[in-house]
């Protein structure tokens, strides 16, 4: 999982996360280049190194960020309201990963197999879930990075 | 990782999606795991997760089966 990423790579990764949380979407290569005052090609190479290092996931054949775990750039059944913003999580675990990452209260709306939304929340570091829910992890840990979208 | 209402619903979900059954955790346990896994994700010193550190987190929250550590 950890490859030979440079300090600058990790700084770009962190900037991607901050932008993603602030704007409810990931930054393009151009937006990151402008924000960090780094040339476009260098930022593009960083994006692809971060992708190869599993630090972010790009859409195949593009420079577009699909995932910066626990954040999803595409709509999912897991929508998290946090600090006045709405963010999509990649999965049920990641729906709790967002409040864990931001150390903030959150309200989560999720759908189960396309049904009516269910809600749970983090309040003061505690899970508030009116109903009893479970999470199914279909893939063993050692296979998680074979296909992150499926995982 | 999919949210469901019960263990029985997991079996139905696996049948209908033709997926093998993996591990099932109560949502409260997943909150513990999320805090341990994602708590440092926006720390400027975060440098990724090695397999050993991932295993340590799983053990920390009581996940010690082959599914997590294998």
mmCIF file of C-alpha atoms in Angstrom:
data_model
loop_
_atom_site.group_PDB
_atom_site.id
_atom_site.type_symbol
_atom_site.label_atom_id
_atom_site.label_comp_id
_atom_site.label_asym_id
_atom_site.label_seq_id
_atom_site.Cartn_x
_atom_site.Cartn_y
_atom_site.Cartn_z
ATOM 1 C CA UNK A 1 0.000 0.000 0.000
ATOM 2 C CA UNK A 2 2.827 2.432 0.732
ATOM 3 C CA UNK A 3 4.996 3.115 -2.277
ATOM 4 C CA UNK A 4 7.793 5.563 -2.806
ATOM 5 C CA UNK A 5 5.672 8.695 -2.560
ATOM 6 C CA UNK A 6 7.486 11.944 -1.837
ATOM 7 C CA UNK A 7 6.616 14.517 0.808
ATOM 8 C CA UNK A 8 5.271 16.708 -1.996
ATOM 9 C CA UNK A 9 3.025 13.847 -3.149
ATOM 10 C CA UNK A 10 1.596 13.567 0.354
ATOM 11 C CA UNK A 11 1.122 17.352 0.553
ATOM 12 C CA UNK A 12 -0.863 17.268 -2.698
ATOM 13 C CA UNK A 13 -2.909 14.364 -1.354
ATOM 14 C CA UNK A 14 -3.755 16.374 1.765
ATOM 15 C CA UNK A 15 -4.679 19.399 -0.355
ATOM 16 C CA UNK A 16 -6.990 17.169 -2.429
ATOM 17 C CA UNK A 17 -8.738 16.069 0.762
ATOM 18 C CA UNK A 18 -9.141 19.642 2.044
ATOM 19 C CA UNK A 19 -10.534 20.799 -1.317
ATOM 20 C CA UNK A 20 -12.860 17.765 -1.491
ATOM 21 C CA UNK A 21 -14.328 18.449 1.949
ATOM 22 C CA UNK A 22 -14.630 22.192 1.307
ATOM 23 C CA UNK A 23 -16.199 21.966 -2.167
ATOM 24 C CA UNK A 24 -18.067 18.634 -1.850
ATOM 25 C CA UNK A 25 -16.135 17.370 -4.882
ATOM 26 C CA UNK A 26 -12.512 16.583 -5.687
ATOM 27 C CA UNK A 27 -10.267 19.128 -7.402
ATOM 28 C CA UNK A 28 -9.205 18.766 -11.003
ATOM 29 C CA UNK A 29 -5.501 18.662 -11.799
ATOM 30 C CA UNK A 30 -5.787 22.254 -13.012
ATOM 31 C CA UNK A 31 -7.448 23.449 -9.821
ATOM 32 C CA UNK A 32 -4.750 21.808 -7.723
ATOM 33 C CA UNK A 33 -1.998 23.254 -9.896
ATOM 34 C CA UNK A 34 -3.437 26.733 -9.401
ATOM 35 C CA UNK A 35 -4.056 26.292 -5.687
ATOM 36 C CA UNK A 36 -0.562 24.974 -4.996
ATOM 37 C CA UNK A 37 1.260 27.052 -7.636
ATOM 38 C CA UNK A 38 2.768 23.925 -9.210
ATOM 39 C CA UNK A 39 2.878 23.318 -12.946
ATOM 40 C CA UNK A 40 0.064 21.249 -14.445
ATOM 41 C CA UNK A 41 2.192 18.327 -15.651
ATOM 42 C CA UNK A 42 3.839 17.906 -12.271
ATOM 43 C CA UNK A 43 0.454 17.789 -10.548
ATOM 44 C CA UNK A 44 -0.815 15.290 -13.102
ATOM 45 C CA UNK A 45 2.163 13.038 -12.372
ATOM 46 C CA UNK A 46 1.498 13.345 -8.636
ATOM 47 C CA UNK A 47 -2.151 12.340 -9.134
ATOM 48 C CA UNK A 48 -1.053 9.202 -10.965
ATOM 49 C CA UNK A 49 1.623 8.343 -8.401
ATOM 50 C CA UNK A 50 -0.981 8.730 -5.639
ATOM 51 C CA UNK A 51 -3.289 6.463 -7.641
ATOM 52 C CA UNK A 52 -0.600 3.798 -8.041
ATOM 53 C CA UNK A 53 0.125 4.073 -4.314
ATOM 54 C CA UNK A 54 -3.585 3.594 -3.445
ATOM 55 C CA UNK A 55 -3.638 7.017 -1.763
ATOM 56 C CA UNK A 56 -6.450 8.096 -4.132
ATOM 57 C CA UNK A 57 -8.325 6.298 -6.908
ATOM 58 C CA UNK A 58 -8.607 7.844 -10.389
ATOM 59 C CA UNK A 59 -11.294 7.056 -12.927
ATOM 60 C CA UNK A 60 -9.708 4.639 -15.419
ATOM 61 C CA UNK A 61 -7.824 6.412 -18.189
ATOM 62 C CA UNK A 62 -8.398 9.894 -16.742
ATOM 63 C CA UNK A 63 -6.959 12.387 -14.263
ATOM 64 C CA UNK A 64 -10.289 12.535 -12.406
ATOM 65 C CA UNK A 65 -10.407 11.519 -8.755
ATOM 66 C CA UNK A 66 -13.088 8.882 -8.135
ATOM 67 C CA UNK A 67 -12.228 8.137 -4.504
ATOM 68 C CA UNK A 68 -10.208 9.713 -1.759
ATOM 69 C CA UNK A 69 -11.248 7.280 0.917
ATOM 70 C CA UNK A 70 -13.631 7.673 2.670
ATOM 71 C CA UNK A 71 -14.885 10.292 0.177
ATOM 72 C CA UNK A 72 -16.581 9.450 -3.113
ATOM 73 C CA UNK A 73 -16.715 11.765 -6.123
ATOM 74 C CA UNK A 74 -19.787 9.980 -7.466
ATOM 75 C CA UNK A 75 -23.194 9.614 -5.810
ATOM 76 C CA UNK A 76 -23.549 6.509 -3.647
ATOM 77 C CA UNK A 77 -26.227 5.157 -1.271
ATOM 78 C CA UNK A 78 -24.310 6.789 1.626
ATOM 79 C CA UNK A 79 -24.756 10.538 2.032
ATOM 80 C CA UNK A 80 -23.168 12.314 4.973
ATOM 81 C CA UNK A 81 -24.182 15.762 6.224
ATOM 82 C CA UNK A 82 -21.310 17.259 8.149
ATOM 83 C CA UNK A 83 -20.283 20.814 9.036
ATOM 84 C CA UNK A 84 -23.022 22.198 6.788
ATOM 85 C CA UNK A 85 -21.963 20.170 3.749
ATOM 86 C CA UNK A 86 -23.104 16.988 2.044
ATOM 87 C CA UNK A 87 -20.459 14.423 1.145
ATOM 88 C CA UNK A 88 -20.833 11.001 -0.435
ATOM 89 C CA UNK A 89 -19.070 8.056 1.210
ATOM 90 C CA UNK A 90 -17.859 5.047 -0.753
ATOM 91 C CA UNK A 91 -19.592 2.486 1.460
ATOM 92 C CA UNK A 92 -21.257 1.919 4.828
ATOM 93 C CA UNK A 93 -17.912 1.849 6.645
ATOM 94 C CA UNK A 94 -16.814 5.057 4.936
ATOM 95 C CA UNK A 95 -20.076 6.749 5.939
ATOM 96 C CA UNK A 96 -18.675 6.581 9.470
ATOM 97 C CA UNK A 97 -15.146 7.204 8.214
ATOM 98 C CA UNK A 98 -16.046 10.766 7.217
ATOM 99 C CA UNK A 99 -17.046 11.895 10.738
ATOM 100 C CA UNK A 100 -14.076 9.925 12.107
ATOM 101 C CA UNK A 101 -11.699 11.694 9.698
ATOM 102 C CA UNK A 102 -13.153 15.151 10.405
ATOM 103 C CA UNK A 103 -13.753 14.527 14.146
ATOM 104 C CA UNK A 104 -17.185 16.078 13.763
ATOM 105 C CA UNK A 105 -20.797 15.212 14.380
ATOM 106 C CA UNK A 106 -22.610 13.967 11.286
ATOM 107 C CA UNK A 107 -25.970 12.806 10.035
ATOM 108 C CA UNK A 108 -25.979 9.944 7.565
ATOM 109 C CA UNK A 109 -28.719 9.022 5.116
ATOM 110 C CA UNK A 110 -28.306 5.607 3.554
ATOM 111 C CA UNK A 111 -30.415 3.412 1.342
ATOM 112 C CA UNK A 112 -30.466 -0.350 1.684
ATOM 113 C CA UNK A 113 -30.771 -2.057 -1.698
ATOM 114 C CA UNK A 114 -32.534 0.974 -3.145
ATOM 115 C CA UNK A 115 -35.204 1.112 -0.440
ATOM 116 C CA UNK A 116 -36.384 4.044 1.645
ATOM 117 C CA UNK A 117 -33.603 6.032 3.325
ATOM 118 C CA UNK A 118 -32.488 5.038 6.799
ATOM 119 C CA UNK A 119 -30.693 7.436 9.095
ATOM 120 C CA UNK A 120 -28.025 7.266 11.743
ATOM 121 C CA UNK A 121 -25.749 9.850 13.262
ATOM 122 C CA UNK A 122 -22.595 10.584 15.163
ATOM 123 C CA UNK A 123 -23.213 12.916 18.064
ATOM 124 C CA UNK A 124 -20.508 13.755 20.550
ATOM 125 C CA UNK A 125 -18.355 10.825 19.433
ATOM 126 C CA UNK A 126 -21.237 8.364 19.913
ATOM 127 C CA UNK A 127 -23.196 6.453 17.293
ATOM 128 C CA UNK A 128 -26.924 7.146 17.349
ATOM 129 C CA UNK A 129 -28.775 4.491 15.406
ATOM 130 C CA UNK A 130 -32.447 4.045 16.092
ATOM 131 C CA UNK A 131 -32.545 0.669 14.394
ATOM 132 C CA UNK A 132 -30.038 -2.100 14.644
ATOM 133 C CA UNK A 133 -27.875 -2.219 11.529
ATOM 134 C CA UNK A 134 -25.054 -4.448 10.408
ATOM 135 C CA UNK A 135 -22.353 -4.000 7.805
ATOM 136 C CA UNK A 136 -21.327 -6.782 5.451
ATOM 137 C CA UNK A 137 -17.660 -6.833 4.419
ATOM 138 C CA UNK A 138 -17.688 -9.140 1.377
ATOM 139 C CA UNK A 139 -13.967 -9.094 0.580
ATOM 140 C CA UNK A 140 -11.104 -10.207 2.880
ATOM 141 C CA UNK A 141 -8.591 -7.482 3.715
ATOM 142 C CA UNK A 142 -5.770 -8.960 1.624
ATOM 143 C CA UNK A 143 -7.953 -8.556 -1.504
ATOM 144 C CA UNK A 144 -9.251 -5.035 -0.821
ATOM 145 C CA UNK A 145 -6.890 -3.318 -3.212
ATOM 146 C CA UNK A 146 -7.521 -5.702 -6.123
ATOM 147 C CA UNK A 147 -10.693 -3.806 -7.050
ATOM 148 C CA UNK A 148 -11.460 -0.867 -4.776
ATOM 149 C CA UNK A 149 -14.768 0.008 -6.396
ATOM 150 C CA UNK A 150 -16.075 -3.500 -5.807
ATOM 151 C CA UNK A 151 -14.615 -3.644 -2.300
ATOM 152 C CA UNK B 1 -19.143 -2.622 2.470
ATOM 153 C CA UNK B 2 -22.892 -2.746 2.540
ATOM 154 C CA UNK B 3 -25.374 -1.601 5.179
ATOM 155 C CA UNK B 4 -28.075 -4.138 6.008
ATOM 156 C CA UNK B 5 -30.593 -4.661 8.785
ATOM 157 C CA UNK B 6 -29.751 -8.148 10.040
ATOM 158 C CA UNK B 7 -27.618 -11.261 9.590
ATOM 159 C CA UNK B 8 -30.554 -12.862 7.763
ATOM 160 C CA UNK B 9 -30.610 -9.958 5.341
ATOM 161 C CA UNK B 10 -26.900 -10.563 4.683
ATOM 162 C CA UNK B 11 -27.699 -14.078 3.493
ATOM 163 C CA UNK B 12 -30.444 -12.755 1.217
ATOM 164 C CA UNK B 13 -28.145 -10.020 -0.100
ATOM 165 C CA UNK B 14 -25.374 -12.518 -0.875
ATOM 166 C CA UNK B 15 -27.829 -14.780 -2.711
ATOM 167 C CA UNK B 16 -29.376 -11.992 -4.750
ATOM 168 C CA UNK B 17 -26.002 -10.420 -5.635
ATOM 169 C CA UNK B 18 -24.255 -13.776 -6.088
ATOM 170 C CA UNK B 19 -21.528 -12.674 -3.703
ATOM 171 C CA UNK B 20 -19.784 -14.832 -1.118
ATOM 172 C CA UNK B 21 -20.560 -14.111 2.507
ATOM 173 C CA UNK B 22 -17.736 -12.269 4.200
ATOM 174 C CA UNK B 23 -17.729 -10.829 7.698
ATOM 175 C CA UNK B 24 -20.639 -9.052 9.356
ATOM 176 C CA UNK B 25 -20.141 -6.395 12.022
ATOM 177 C CA UNK B 26 -22.679 -4.393 14.020
ATOM 178 C CA UNK B 27 -22.703 -0.745 12.981
ATOM 179 C CA UNK B 28 -21.370 0.291 16.410
ATOM 180 C CA UNK B 29 -18.331 -1.921 15.862
ATOM 181 C CA UNK B 30 -17.819 -0.335 12.444
ATOM 182 C CA UNK B 31 -17.789 3.086 14.142
ATOM 183 C CA UNK B 32 -14.898 1.860 16.314
ATOM 184 C CA UNK B 33 -13.093 0.609 13.225
ATOM 185 C CA UNK B 34 -13.745 3.861 11.354
ATOM 186 C CA UNK B 35 -12.274 5.930 14.181
ATOM 187 C CA UNK B 36 -9.133 3.800 14.308
ATOM 188 C CA UNK B 37 -8.738 3.620 10.522
ATOM 189 C CA UNK B 38 -9.671 7.135 9.441
ATOM 190 C CA UNK B 39 -8.875 9.223 12.524
ATOM 191 C CA UNK B 40 -5.446 10.227 11.201
ATOM 192 C CA UNK B 41 -6.367 10.491 7.502
ATOM 193 C CA UNK B 42 -6.109 14.302 7.396
ATOM 194 C CA UNK B 43 -3.139 14.515 9.707
ATOM 195 C CA UNK B 44 -0.287 16.241 7.796
ATOM 196 C CA UNK B 45 2.008 13.428 8.941
ATOM 197 C CA UNK B 46 -0.174 10.662 7.471
ATOM 198 C CA UNK B 47 1.938 8.562 5.125
ATOM 199 C CA UNK B 48 -0.380 5.705 4.236
ATOM 200 C CA UNK B 49 -1.130 2.428 5.905
ATOM 201 C CA UNK B 50 1.275 -0.491 5.876
ATOM 202 C CA UNK B 51 -0.101 -3.998 6.104
ATOM 203 C CA UNK B 52 1.366 -4.310 9.602
ATOM 204 C CA UNK B 53 -0.276 -1.083 10.771
ATOM 205 C CA UNK B 54 -3.577 -2.168 9.218
ATOM 206 C CA UNK B 55 -3.370 -5.464 11.084
ATOM 207 C CA UNK B 56 -2.580 -3.595 14.307
ATOM 208 C CA UNK B 57 -5.745 -1.508 13.875
ATOM 209 C CA UNK B 58 -7.851 -4.608 13.264
ATOM 210 C CA UNK B 59 -6.468 -6.226 16.418
ATOM 211 C CA UNK B 60 -7.030 -2.995 18.369
ATOM 212 C CA UNK B 61 -10.769 -3.186 17.628
ATOM 213 C CA UNK B 62 -11.005 -6.946 18.191
ATOM 214 C CA UNK B 63 -10.893 -8.149 14.578
ATOM 215 C CA UNK B 64 -8.445 -11.032 14.666
ATOM 216 C CA UNK B 65 -9.846 -13.628 12.273
ATOM 217 C CA UNK B 66 -8.132 -14.749 9.091
ATOM 218 C CA UNK B 67 -10.518 -12.505 7.137
ATOM 219 C CA UNK B 68 -8.726 -9.456 8.572
ATOM 220 C CA UNK B 69 -5.252 -10.793 9.249
ATOM 221 C CA UNK B 70 -4.843 -13.445 6.565
#
